[in-house]
Tab-separated table of C-alpha atoms in Angstrom:
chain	number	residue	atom	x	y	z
M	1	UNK	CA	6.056	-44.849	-36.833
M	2	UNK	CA	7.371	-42.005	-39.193
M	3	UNK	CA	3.784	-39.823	-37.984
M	4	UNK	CA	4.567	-40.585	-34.573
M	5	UNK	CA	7.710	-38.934	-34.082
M	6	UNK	CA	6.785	-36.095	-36.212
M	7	UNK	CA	3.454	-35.478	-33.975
M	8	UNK	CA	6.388	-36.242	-30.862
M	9	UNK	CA	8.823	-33.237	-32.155
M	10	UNK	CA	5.276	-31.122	-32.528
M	11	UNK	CA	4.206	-32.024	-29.297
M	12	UNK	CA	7.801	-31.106	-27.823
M	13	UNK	CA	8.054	-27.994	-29.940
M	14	UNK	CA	4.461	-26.714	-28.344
M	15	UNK	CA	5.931	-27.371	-25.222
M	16	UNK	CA	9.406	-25.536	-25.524
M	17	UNK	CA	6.972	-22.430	-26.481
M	18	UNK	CA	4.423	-23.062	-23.707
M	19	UNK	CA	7.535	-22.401	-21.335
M	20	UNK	CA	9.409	-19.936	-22.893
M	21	UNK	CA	6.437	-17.504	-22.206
M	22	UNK	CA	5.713	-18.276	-18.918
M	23	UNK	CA	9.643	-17.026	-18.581
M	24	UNK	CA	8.619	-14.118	-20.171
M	25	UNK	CA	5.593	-13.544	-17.921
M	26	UNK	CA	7.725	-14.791	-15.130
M	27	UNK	CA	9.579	-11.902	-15.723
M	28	UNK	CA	7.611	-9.294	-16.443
M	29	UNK	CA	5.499	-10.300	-13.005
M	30	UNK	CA	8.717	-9.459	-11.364
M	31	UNK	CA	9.769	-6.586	-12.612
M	32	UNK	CA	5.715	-5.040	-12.219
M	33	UNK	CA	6.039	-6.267	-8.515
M	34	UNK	CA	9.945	-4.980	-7.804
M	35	UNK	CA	8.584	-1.240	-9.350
M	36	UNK	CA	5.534	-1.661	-7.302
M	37	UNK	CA	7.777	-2.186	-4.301
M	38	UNK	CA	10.051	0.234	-4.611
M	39	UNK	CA	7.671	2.697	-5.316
M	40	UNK	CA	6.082	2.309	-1.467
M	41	UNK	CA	9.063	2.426	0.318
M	42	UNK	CA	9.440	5.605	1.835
M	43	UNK	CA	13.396	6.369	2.951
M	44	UNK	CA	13.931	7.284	6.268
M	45	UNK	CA	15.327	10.007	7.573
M	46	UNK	CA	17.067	10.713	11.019
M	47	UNK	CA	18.382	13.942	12.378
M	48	UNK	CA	20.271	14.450	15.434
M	49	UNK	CA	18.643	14.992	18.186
M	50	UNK	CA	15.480	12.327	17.215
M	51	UNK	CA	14.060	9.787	19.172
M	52	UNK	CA	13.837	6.643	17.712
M	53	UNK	CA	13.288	2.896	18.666
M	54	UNK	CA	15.783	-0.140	17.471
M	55	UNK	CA	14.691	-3.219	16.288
M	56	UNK	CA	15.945	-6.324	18.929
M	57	UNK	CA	16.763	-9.195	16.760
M	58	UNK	CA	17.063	-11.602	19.696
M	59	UNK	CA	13.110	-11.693	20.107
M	60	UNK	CA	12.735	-13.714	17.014
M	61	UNK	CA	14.019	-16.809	18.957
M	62	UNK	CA	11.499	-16.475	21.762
M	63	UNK	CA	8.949	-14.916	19.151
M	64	UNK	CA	5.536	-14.080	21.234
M	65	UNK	CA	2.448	-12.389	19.885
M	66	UNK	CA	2.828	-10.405	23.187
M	67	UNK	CA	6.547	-9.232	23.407
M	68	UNK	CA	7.888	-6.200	21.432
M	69	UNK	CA	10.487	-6.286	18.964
M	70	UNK	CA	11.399	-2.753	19.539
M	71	UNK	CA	13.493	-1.426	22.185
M	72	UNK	CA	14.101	2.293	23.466
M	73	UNK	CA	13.974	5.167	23.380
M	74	UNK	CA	17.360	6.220	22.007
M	75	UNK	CA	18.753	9.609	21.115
M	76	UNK	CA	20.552	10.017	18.019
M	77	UNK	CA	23.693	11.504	18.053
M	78	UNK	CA	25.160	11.009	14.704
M	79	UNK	CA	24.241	10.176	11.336
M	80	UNK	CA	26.648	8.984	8.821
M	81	UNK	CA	26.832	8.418	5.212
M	82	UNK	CA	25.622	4.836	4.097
M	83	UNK	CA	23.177	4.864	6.559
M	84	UNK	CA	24.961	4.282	9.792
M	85	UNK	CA	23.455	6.037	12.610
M	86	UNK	CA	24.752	6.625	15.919
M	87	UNK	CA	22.562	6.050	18.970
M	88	UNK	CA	22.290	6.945	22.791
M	89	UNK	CA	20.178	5.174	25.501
M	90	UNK	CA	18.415	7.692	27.822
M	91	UNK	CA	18.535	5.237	30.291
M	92	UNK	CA	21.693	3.727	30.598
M	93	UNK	CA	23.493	6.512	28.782
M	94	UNK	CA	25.212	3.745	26.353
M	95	UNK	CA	26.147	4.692	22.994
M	96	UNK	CA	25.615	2.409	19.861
M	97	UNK	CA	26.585	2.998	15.824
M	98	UNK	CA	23.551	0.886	14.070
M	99	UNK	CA	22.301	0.411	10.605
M	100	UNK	CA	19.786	2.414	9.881
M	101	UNK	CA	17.161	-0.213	8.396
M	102	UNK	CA	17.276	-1.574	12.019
M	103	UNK	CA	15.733	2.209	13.536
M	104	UNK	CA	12.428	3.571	13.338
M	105	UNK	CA	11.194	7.194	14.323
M	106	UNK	CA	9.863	7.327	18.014
């Protein structure tokens, strides 16, 4: 009985290690991938005057293969700090202060 639970508390101990390091890789994967990531994004930049196209969030409930996401043209007028940008429609003539993540260039 005495073998037993010492080969037990080996067994455990094995195990402890065994997931300890796949933390550590767990870890290390995500840091590799976050750099990797962050690496490829390219900032955007917007300068009065652009065109650019905004990003309709309403489409995802009716999502199609078909239908676009994007809406526009718009102007911008406008471009604050934190990334807020200020929009016109060339249609309708309606202005618009969006976050810039939701813009693309035209």
């Amino acid at each position: 009985m005495d073998e037993a639970g010492k080969k037990r508390r080996l067994d455990i101990q094995e195990l402890e290690e065994i997931w300890n390091d796949a933390y550590e890789n767990e870890a290390i994967y995500k840091e590799k991938t976050k750099a990797f990531h962050d690496k490829m994004m390219s900032p955007k930049v917007f300068i009065t005057g652009q065109k650019v196209l905004l990003y309709h969030s309403r489409f995802k409930i009716n999502s199609s293969k078909l239908w676009s996401h994007w809406v526009g043209p718009f102007v911008v007028t406008n471009v604050f700090d934190y990334g807020a940008i200020k929009i016109k429609s060339e249609q309708a003539g309606k202005i618009f202060k969006v976050n810039g993540h939701r813009l693309k260039p035209f």
